[in-house]
Every structure is written in C-alpha cells, then in structure tokens.
C-alpha cells in the first residue's frame, strides 16, 4: 500500500505546480470542450498547500486505519475519483479540486466493508460518515474548512464519493456472498 500512497502524494504535489495545475483542475467548461482527463485529475489537485496537506493526511490515515491491499487502494482511488468527477457534471459546480470526495468514498468503502463483514464497531464509523454528509447537505459545510482551503467546500463531491464508496462495499459484499 505504501508505494501507492507515495505515488499518489507525489502526483498531488506535482499537480500543485504551474503550469501543470492549469491542465488538471476539474473545469466544467474545459471538460465540455473535450478535456475529459480533468474528470479524474481534478481530484488530485488542490487550492493551496494547507488543502493538499490536509487531504494527503486524510489519505494516509484512512489507509493506515483500514490497511487495504495495493490493488484495493488503486482500484478504489481510481473508481471513486472517476465517479465523483462524473457526478460533479450533474451539479452546478464549475471548478473543483481536491481529494475530499474520494476520501469520503474510501472511508465509506472500507468502513462499510468491515461492518458488513461482521466488525460491529465499524457501524459507528459508517453512521458517523452518514451523519457528516447529511449535516453538510442540510446545514452546510464547515466555514473554518472553507477559510483554510480558500474555497467553497464541495459538499457535492463528499456526497458523491460517500455514495460511490458505500455502493462499492455493498457490491463487493453481495458478490462475495454469491461466490459462496
């Protein structure tokens, strides 16, 4: 798992640098003009270095807590980032950067997978994620986080990521039951 974390961290740092950042940000107009890679790459760029450090810390902590295999982490990162990027096309967001939608998905995937596989305490983690995302949808995001990242917190990405991760966990669980 550590090679994946190191590669992802270095990629995120590279995506902070100009002129690279200008080519990777999730930009609705650029995507509409055919720059489809931005659907995926926008998740790995950030508004500023505090945003980058906060998201990378989240990635490393989630990976440490749940200990996914390299393959599980790569597949989850790619699928959740891609679906989150696609889902944002259905929102009013014009520009998006950040790994937070993907992080919500990773947390949801791994916590729900543990819960479905019998780890009862992981249901508290799932409940906490559901409560956080519901709060953001009903009340709004943390203003402190918005000030820190110097941008509006994209709660749409949090919702899309959490739903994607949760769906992946359920599909994985059902496929495992079917195989038995």
Tab-separated table of N, CA, C and O in Angstrom, residues 75-163:
chain	number	residue	atom	x	y	z
A	75	UNK	N	-7.620	0.520	-7.094
A	75	UNK	CA	-8.950	0.423	-7.700
A	75	UNK	C	-9.909	1.416	-7.050
A	75	UNK	O	-10.633	2.140	-7.738
A	76	UNK	N	-9.901	1.469	-5.729
A	76	UNK	CA	-10.800	2.389	-5.020
A	76	UNK	C	-10.496	3.841	-5.369
A	76	UNK	O	-11.419	4.621	-5.637
A	77	UNK	N	-9.221	4.216	-5.357
A	77	UNK	CA	-8.851	5.597	-5.706
A	77	UNK	C	-9.344	5.969	-7.104
A	77	UNK	O	-9.926	7.041	-7.303
A	78	UNK	N	-9.114	5.093	-8.062
A	78	UNK	CA	-9.484	5.398	-9.439
A	78	UNK	C	-10.998	5.412	-9.637
A	78	UNK	O	-11.536	6.354	-10.230
A	79	UNK	N	-11.685	4.388	-9.142
A	79	UNK	CA	-13.134	4.315	-9.354
A	79	UNK	C	-13.857	5.449	-8.637
A	79	UNK	O	-14.693	6.138	-9.235
A	80	UNK	N	-13.534	5.668	-7.382
A	80	UNK	CA	-14.223	6.717	-6.619
A	80	UNK	C	-13.920	8.098	-7.200
A	80	UNK	O	-14.827	8.928	-7.346
A	81	UNK	N	-12.668	8.346	-7.577
A	81	UNK	CA	-12.320	9.643	-8.171
A	81	UNK	C	-13.039	9.851	-9.499
A	81	UNK	O	-13.558	10.941	-9.774
A	82	UNK	N	-13.082	8.816	-10.323
A	82	UNK	CA	-13.745	8.918	-11.621
A	82	UNK	C	-15.246	9.158	-11.462
A	82	UNK	O	-15.812	10.059	-12.089
A	83	UNK	N	-15.897	8.381	-10.607
A	83	UNK	CA	-17.345	8.542	-10.421
A	83	UNK	C	-17.654	9.898	-9.784
A	83	UNK	O	-18.621	10.562	-10.177
A	84	UNK	N	-16.839	10.326	-8.832
A	84	UNK	CA	-17.040	11.647	-8.221
A	84	UNK	C	-16.920	12.731	-9.287
A	84	UNK	O	-17.754	13.642	-9.360
A	85	UNK	N	-15.890	12.654	-10.113
A	85	UNK	CA	-15.711	13.630	-11.189
A	85	UNK	C	-16.877	13.646	-12.159
A	85	UNK	O	-17.319	14.708	-12.612
A	86	UNK	N	-17.391	12.461	-12.485
A	86	UNK	CA	-18.556	12.375	-13.374
A	86	UNK	C	-19.801	12.937	-12.698
A	86	UNK	O	-20.581	13.667	-13.317
A	87	UNK	N	-19.995	12.612	-11.430
A	87	UNK	CA	-21.173	13.086	-10.700
A	87	UNK	C	-21.205	14.610	-10.621
A	87	UNK	O	-22.276	15.211	-10.679
A	88	UNK	N	-20.032	15.224	-10.506
A	88	UNK	CA	-19.981	16.688	-10.417
A	88	UNK	C	-20.489	17.359	-11.693
A	88	UNK	O	-20.901	18.519	-11.660
A	89	UNK	N	-20.478	16.619	-12.806
A	89	UNK	CA	-21.038	17.164	-14.051
A	89	UNK	C	-22.539	17.407	-13.920
A	89	UNK	O	-23.104	18.210	-14.659
A	90	UNK	N	-23.171	16.718	-12.979
A	90	UNK	CA	-24.609	16.883	-12.748
A	90	UNK	C	-24.909	17.994	-11.748
A	90	UNK	O	-26.074	18.271	-11.465
A	91	UNK	N	-23.863	18.615	-11.205
A	91	UNK	CA	-24.033	19.682	-10.215
A	91	UNK	C	-23.834	21.042	-10.885
A	91	UNK	O	-23.534	21.128	-12.073
A	92	UNK	N	-23.960	22.095	-10.089
A	92	UNK	CA	-23.738	23.452	-10.602
A	92	UNK	C	-22.277	23.883	-10.469
A	92	UNK	O	-21.926	25.000	-10.848
A	93	UNK	N	-21.431	23.009	-9.948
A	93	UNK	CA	-20.013	23.344	-9.752
A	93	UNK	C	-19.346	23.580	-11.111
A	93	UNK	O	-19.537	22.816	-12.052
A	94	UNK	N	-18.574	24.647	-11.185
A	94	UNK	CA	-17.857	24.965	-12.417
A	94	UNK	C	-16.382	24.556	-12.356
A	94	UNK	O	-15.802	24.165	-13.359
A	95	UNK	N	-15.795	24.678	-11.161
A	95	UNK	CA	-14.388	24.307	-10.966
A	95	UNK	C	-14.294	23.548	-9.648
A	95	UNK	O	-14.884	23.959	-8.647
A	96	UNK	N	-13.553	22.432	-9.678
A	96	UNK	CA	-13.387	21.624	-8.469
A	96	UNK	C	-11.959	21.112	-8.399
A	96	UNK	O	-11.386	20.695	-9.405
A	97	UNK	N	-11.417	21.143	-7.206
A	97	UNK	CA	-10.132	20.498	-6.927
A	97	UNK	C	-10.214	19.890	-5.534
A	97	UNK	O	-10.950	20.373	-4.677
A	98	UNK	N	-9.481	18.829	-5.330
A	98	UNK	CA	-9.394	18.248	-4.005
A	98	UNK	C	-9.719	16.772	-3.977
A	98	UNK	O	-10.465	16.271	-4.805
A	99	UNK	N	-9.152	16.126	-3.012
A	99	UNK	CA	-9.286	14.689	-2.828
A	99	UNK	C	-10.399	14.349	-1.837
A	99	UNK	O	-10.662	13.179	-1.572
A	100	UNK	N	-11.085	15.359	-1.311
A	100	UNK	CA	-12.029	15.098	-0.225
A	100	UNK	C	-13.201	14.215	-0.636
A	100	UNK	O	-13.650	13.387	0.154
A	101	UNK	N	-13.709	14.356	-1.842
A	101	UNK	CA	-14.780	13.477	-2.289
A	101	UNK	C	-14.308	12.031	-2.317
A	101	UNK	O	-15.008	11.120	-1.849
A	102	UNK	N	-13.115	11.829	-2.823
A	102	UNK	CA	-12.530	10.492	-2.871
A	102	UNK	C	-12.280	9.967	-1.464
A	102	UNK	O	-12.518	8.790	-1.188
A	103	UNK	N	-11.820	10.825	-0.568
A	103	UNK	CA	-11.573	10.405	0.811
A	103	UNK	C	-12.863	9.950	1.485
A	103	UNK	O	-12.875	8.950	2.218
A	104	UNK	N	-13.956	10.665	1.259
A	104	UNK	CA	-15.240	10.247	1.814
A	104	UNK	C	-15.621	8.870	1.262
A	104	UNK	O	-16.161	8.030	1.978
A	105	UNK	N	-15.323	8.656	-0.004
A	105	UNK	CA	-15.611	7.366	-0.615
A	105	UNK	C	-14.750	6.245	-0.070
A	105	UNK	O	-15.242	5.145	0.193
A	106	UNK	N	-13.463	6.514	0.095
A	106	UNK	CA	-12.568	5.492	0.652
A	106	UNK	C	-13.003	5.114	2.060
A	106	UNK	O	-13.065	3.928	2.410
A	107	UNK	N	-13.288	6.119	2.864
A	107	UNK	CA	-13.708	5.866	4.243
A	107	UNK	C	-14.998	5.044	4.244
A	107	UNK	O	-15.133	4.056	4.976
A	108	UNK	N	-15.962	5.450	3.413
A	108	UNK	CA	-17.225	4.727	3.335
A	108	UNK	C	-17.049	3.299	2.859
A	108	UNK	O	-17.638	2.370	3.419
A	109	UNK	N	-16.232	3.116	1.842
A	109	UNK	CA	-15.975	1.784	1.308
A	109	UNK	C	-15.386	0.862	2.368
A	109	UNK	O	-15.918	-0.221	2.635
A	110	UNK	N	-14.307	1.299	2.985
A	110	UNK	CA	-13.594	0.424	3.912
A	110	UNK	C	-14.345	0.223	5.226
A	110	UNK	O	-14.375	-0.876	5.769
A	111	UNK	N	-14.995	1.282	5.735
A	111	UNK	CA	-15.758	1.143	6.980
A	111	UNK	C	-16.979	0.250	6.774
A	111	UNK	O	-17.252	-0.642	7.589
A	112	UNK	N	-17.702	0.456	5.684
A	112	UNK	CA	-18.886	-0.358	5.436
A	112	UNK	C	-18.496	-1.799	5.115
A	112	UNK	O	-19.173	-2.741	5.541
A	113	UNK	N	-17.398	-1.986	4.415
A	113	UNK	CA	-16.932	-3.352	4.135
A	113	UNK	C	-16.652	-4.086	5.444
A	113	UNK	O	-17.052	-5.235	5.604
A	114	UNK	N	-15.978	-3.408	6.370
A	114	UNK	CA	-15.714	-4.022	7.683
A	114	UNK	C	-17.018	-4.342	8.419
A	114	UNK	O	-17.173	-5.425	8.980
A	115	UNK	N	-17.941	-3.398	8.402
A	115	UNK	CA	-19.212	-3.590	9.106
A	115	UNK	C	-19.990	-4.759	8.516
A	115	UNK	O	-20.508	-5.604	9.255
A	116	UNK	N	-20.062	-4.828	7.202
A	116	UNK	CA	-20.792	-5.914	6.546
A	116	UNK	C	-20.138	-7.272	6.782
A	116	UNK	O	-20.808	-8.298	6.745
A	117	UNK	N	-18.848	-7.252	7.035
A	117	UNK	CA	-18.124	-8.497	7.287
A	117	UNK	C	-18.053	-8.844	8.772
A	117	UNK	O	-17.260	-9.693	9.166
A	118	UNK	N	-18.877	-8.184	9.599
A	118	UNK	CA	-19.033	-8.598	10.979
A	118	UNK	C	-18.355	-7.753	12.042
A	118	UNK	O	-18.506	-8.030	13.227
A	119	UNK	N	-17.629	-6.725	11.671
A	119	UNK	CA	-16.994	-5.873	12.680
A	119	UNK	C	-18.013	-4.828	13.140
A	119	UNK	O	-18.170	-3.771	12.522
A	120	UNK	N	-18.682	-5.126	14.212
A	120	UNK	CA	-19.797	-4.299	14.679
A	120	UNK	C	-19.406	-2.845	14.959
A	120	UNK	O	-20.170	-1.937	14.688
A	121	UNK	N	-18.216	-2.630	15.492
A	121	UNK	CA	-17.797	-1.259	15.823
A	121	UNK	C	-17.679	-0.386	14.568
A	121	UNK	O	-17.791	0.835	14.654
A	122	UNK	N	-17.492	-0.991	13.412
A	122	UNK	CA	-17.372	-0.209	12.177
A	122	UNK	C	-18.689	0.416	11.759
A	122	UNK	O	-18.706	1.369	10.976
A	123	UNK	N	-19.811	-0.098	12.297
A	123	UNK	CA	-21.094	0.548	12.028
A	123	UNK	C	-21.109	1.971	12.593
A	123	UNK	O	-21.770	2.858	12.024
A	124	UNK	N	-20.379	2.209	13.687
A	124	UNK	CA	-20.272	3.573	14.227
A	124	UNK	C	-19.556	4.496	13.246
A	124	UNK	O	-19.917	5.672	13.112
A	125	UNK	N	-18.534	3.972	12.570
A	125	UNK	CA	-17.825	4.765	11.566
A	125	UNK	C	-18.745	5.092	10.395
A	125	UNK	O	-18.764	6.226	9.903
A	126	UNK	N	-19.514	4.102	9.957
A	126	UNK	CA	-20.461	4.311	8.859
A	126	UNK	C	-21.504	5.356	9.274
A	126	UNK	O	-21.792	6.285	8.505
A	127	UNK	N	-22.032	5.201	10.477
A	127	UNK	CA	-23.020	6.161	10.981
A	127	UNK	C	-22.432	7.572	11.060
A	127	UNK	O	-23.088	8.548	10.699
A	128	UNK	N	-21.192	7.673	11.509
A	128	UNK	CA	-20.531	8.977	11.577
A	128	UNK	C	-20.395	9.617	10.201
A	128	UNK	O	-20.628	10.826	10.041
A	129	UNK	N	-20.032	8.823	9.200
A	129	UNK	CA	-19.913	9.349	7.833
A	129	UNK	C	-21.277	9.793	7.315
A	129	UNK	O	-21.400	10.884	6.746
A	130	UNK	N	-22.290	8.976	7.519
A	130	UNK	CA	-23.643	9.335	7.075
A	130	UNK	C	-24.090	10.632	7.752
A	130	UNK	O	-24.634	11.537	7.104
A	131	UNK	N	-23.845	10.749	9.045
A	131	UNK	CA	-24.231	11.953	9.787
A	131	UNK	C	-23.491	13.184	9.263
A	131	UNK	O	-24.100	14.252	9.085
A	132	UNK	N	-22.197	13.050	9.003
A	132	UNK	CA	-21.404	14.187	8.497
A	132	UNK	C	-21.921	14.649	7.141
A	132	UNK	O	-22.126	15.845	6.907
A	133	UNK	N	-22.122	13.704	6.229
A	133	UNK	CA	-22.577	14.057	4.882
A	133	UNK	C	-23.992	14.636	4.939
A	133	UNK	O	-24.289	15.625	4.258
A	134	UNK	N	-24.855	14.056	5.764
A	134	UNK	CA	-26.217	14.583	5.910
A	134	UNK	C	-26.188	16.004	6.479
A	134	UNK	O	-26.904	16.894	5.997
A	135	UNK	N	-25.357	16.221	7.479
A	135	UNK	CA	-25.224	17.560	8.070
A	135	UNK	C	-24.810	18.578	6.999
A	135	UNK	O	-25.388	19.655	6.902
A	136	UNK	N	-23.806	18.205	6.215
A	136	UNK	CA	-23.337	19.117	5.163
A	136	UNK	C	-24.437	19.416	4.151
A	136	UNK	O	-24.560	20.559	3.690
A	137	UNK	N	-25.226	18.411	3.805
A	137	UNK	CA	-26.291	18.613	2.819
A	137	UNK	C	-27.426	19.469	3.377
A	137	UNK	O	-28.006	20.279	2.653
A	138	UNK	N	-27.698	19.306	4.675
A	138	UNK	CA	-28.831	20.023	5.285
A	138	UNK	C	-28.435	21.381	5.869
A	138	UNK	O	-29.182	22.354	5.749
A	139	UNK	N	-27.294	21.439	6.531
A	139	UNK	CA	-26.874	22.646	7.251
A	139	UNK	C	-25.809	23.420	6.479
A	139	UNK	O	-25.780	24.633	6.495
A	140	UNK	N	-24.924	22.696	5.817
A	140	UNK	CA	-23.848	23.325	5.073
A	140	UNK	C	-22.497	22.884	5.607
A	140	UNK	O	-22.406	22.273	6.670
A	141	UNK	N	-21.453	23.205	4.860
A	141	UNK	CA	-20.110	22.783	5.249
A	141	UNK	C	-19.522	23.662	6.350
A	141	UNK	O	-20.057	24.722	6.658
A	142	UNK	N	-18.423	23.212	6.882
A	142	UNK	CA	-17.686	23.968	7.893
A	142	UNK	C	-17.089	25.228	7.267
A	142	UNK	O	-16.368	25.153	6.279
A	143	UNK	N	-17.399	26.387	7.846
A	143	UNK	CA	-16.835	27.643	7.325
A	143	UNK	C	-15.332	27.708	7.598
A	143	UNK	O	-14.582	28.304	6.828
A	144	UNK	N	-14.902	27.082	8.685
A	144	UNK	CA	-13.467	27.062	9.015
A	144	UNK	C	-12.678	26.339	7.937
A	144	UNK	O	-11.612	26.801	7.526
A	145	UNK	N	-13.204	25.213	7.470
A	145	UNK	CA	-12.527	24.473	6.405
A	145	UNK	C	-12.476	25.308	5.138
A	145	UNK	O	-11.450	25.349	4.459
A	146	UNK	N	-13.559	25.968	4.809
A	146	UNK	CA	-13.595	26.835	3.631
A	146	UNK	C	-12.541	27.927	3.688
A	146	UNK	O	-11.885	28.238	2.691
A	147	UNK	N	-12.357	28.514	4.874
A	147	UNK	CA	-11.334	29.549	5.038
A	147	UNK	C	-9.928	28.960	4.885
A	147	UNK	O	-9.054	29.571	4.274
A	148	UNK	N	-9.726	27.771	5.435
A	148	UNK	CA	-8.414	27.128	5.364
A	148	UNK	C	-8.020	26.789	3.933
A	148	UNK	O	-6.876	27.011	3.534
A	149	UNK	N	-8.965	26.258	3.156
A	149	UNK	CA	-8.641	25.859	1.784
A	149	UNK	C	-8.843	26.998	0.792
A	149	UNK	O	-8.556	26.851	-0.395
A	150	UNK	N	-9.358	28.128	1.280
A	150	UNK	CA	-9.566	29.309	0.449
A	150	UNK	C	-10.520	29.011	-0.715
A	150	UNK	O	-10.276	29.406	-1.851
A	151	UNK	N	-11.584	28.273	-0.409
A	151	UNK	CA	-12.568	27.909	-1.434
A	151	UNK	C	-13.842	27.431	-0.752
A	151	UNK	O	-13.846	27.119	0.436
A	152	UNK	N	-14.889	27.347	-1.539
A	152	UNK	CA	-16.138	26.759	-1.066
A	152	UNK	C	-15.933	25.257	-0.948
A	152	UNK	O	-15.406	24.628	-1.848
A	153	UNK	N	-16.328	24.672	0.162
A	153	UNK	CA	-16.216	23.231	0.356
A	153	UNK	C	-17.234	22.551	-0.559
A	153	UNK	O	-18.426	22.869	-0.523
A	154	UNK	N	-16.755	21.625	-1.375
A	154	UNK	CA	-17.602	20.961	-2.376
A	154	UNK	C	-18.321	19.768	-1.748
A	154	UNK	O	-17.931	18.617	-1.920
A	155	UNK	N	-19.415	20.085	-1.045
A	155	UNK	CA	-20.160	19.026	-0.366
A	155	UNK	C	-20.792	18.053	-1.369
A	155	UNK	O	-21.083	16.918	-1.028
A	156	UNK	N	-20.962	18.487	-2.600
A	156	UNK	CA	-21.473	17.598	-3.645
A	156	UNK	C	-20.487	16.458	-3.895
A	156	UNK	O	-20.880	15.311	-4.115
A	157	UNK	N	-19.197	16.772	-3.839
A	157	UNK	CA	-18.164	15.750	-4.023
A	157	UNK	C	-18.146	14.793	-2.837
A	157	UNK	O	-17.942	13.586	-3.012
A	158	UNK	N	-18.352	15.318	-1.638
A	158	UNK	CA	-18.402	14.464	-0.442
A	158	UNK	C	-19.547	13.454	-0.563
A	158	UNK	O	-19.375	12.267	-0.286
A	159	UNK	N	-20.704	13.933	-0.981
A	159	UNK	CA	-21.871	13.063	-1.147
A	159	UNK	C	-21.617	12.025	-2.232
A	159	UNK	O	-21.860	10.829	-2.025
A	160	UNK	N	-21.112	12.469	-3.383
A	160	UNK	CA	-20.853	11.543	-4.494
A	160	UNK	C	-19.824	10.489	-4.095
A	160	UNK	O	-19.993	9.297	-4.388
A	161	UNK	N	-18.765	10.918	-3.433
A	161	UNK	CA	-17.737	9.972	-3.008
A	161	UNK	C	-18.268	8.974	-2.002
A	161	UNK	O	-18.030	7.758	-2.129
A	162	UNK	N	-18.998	9.454	-1.006
A	162	UNK	CA	-19.539	8.555	0.025
A	162	UNK	C	-20.511	7.553	-0.586
A	162	UNK	O	-20.470	6.359	-0.246
A	163	UNK	N	-21.363	8.000	-1.483
A	163	UNK	CA	-22.308	7.085	-2.133
A	163	UNK	C	-21.577	6.057	-2.995
A	163	UNK	O	-21.954	4.879	-3.019
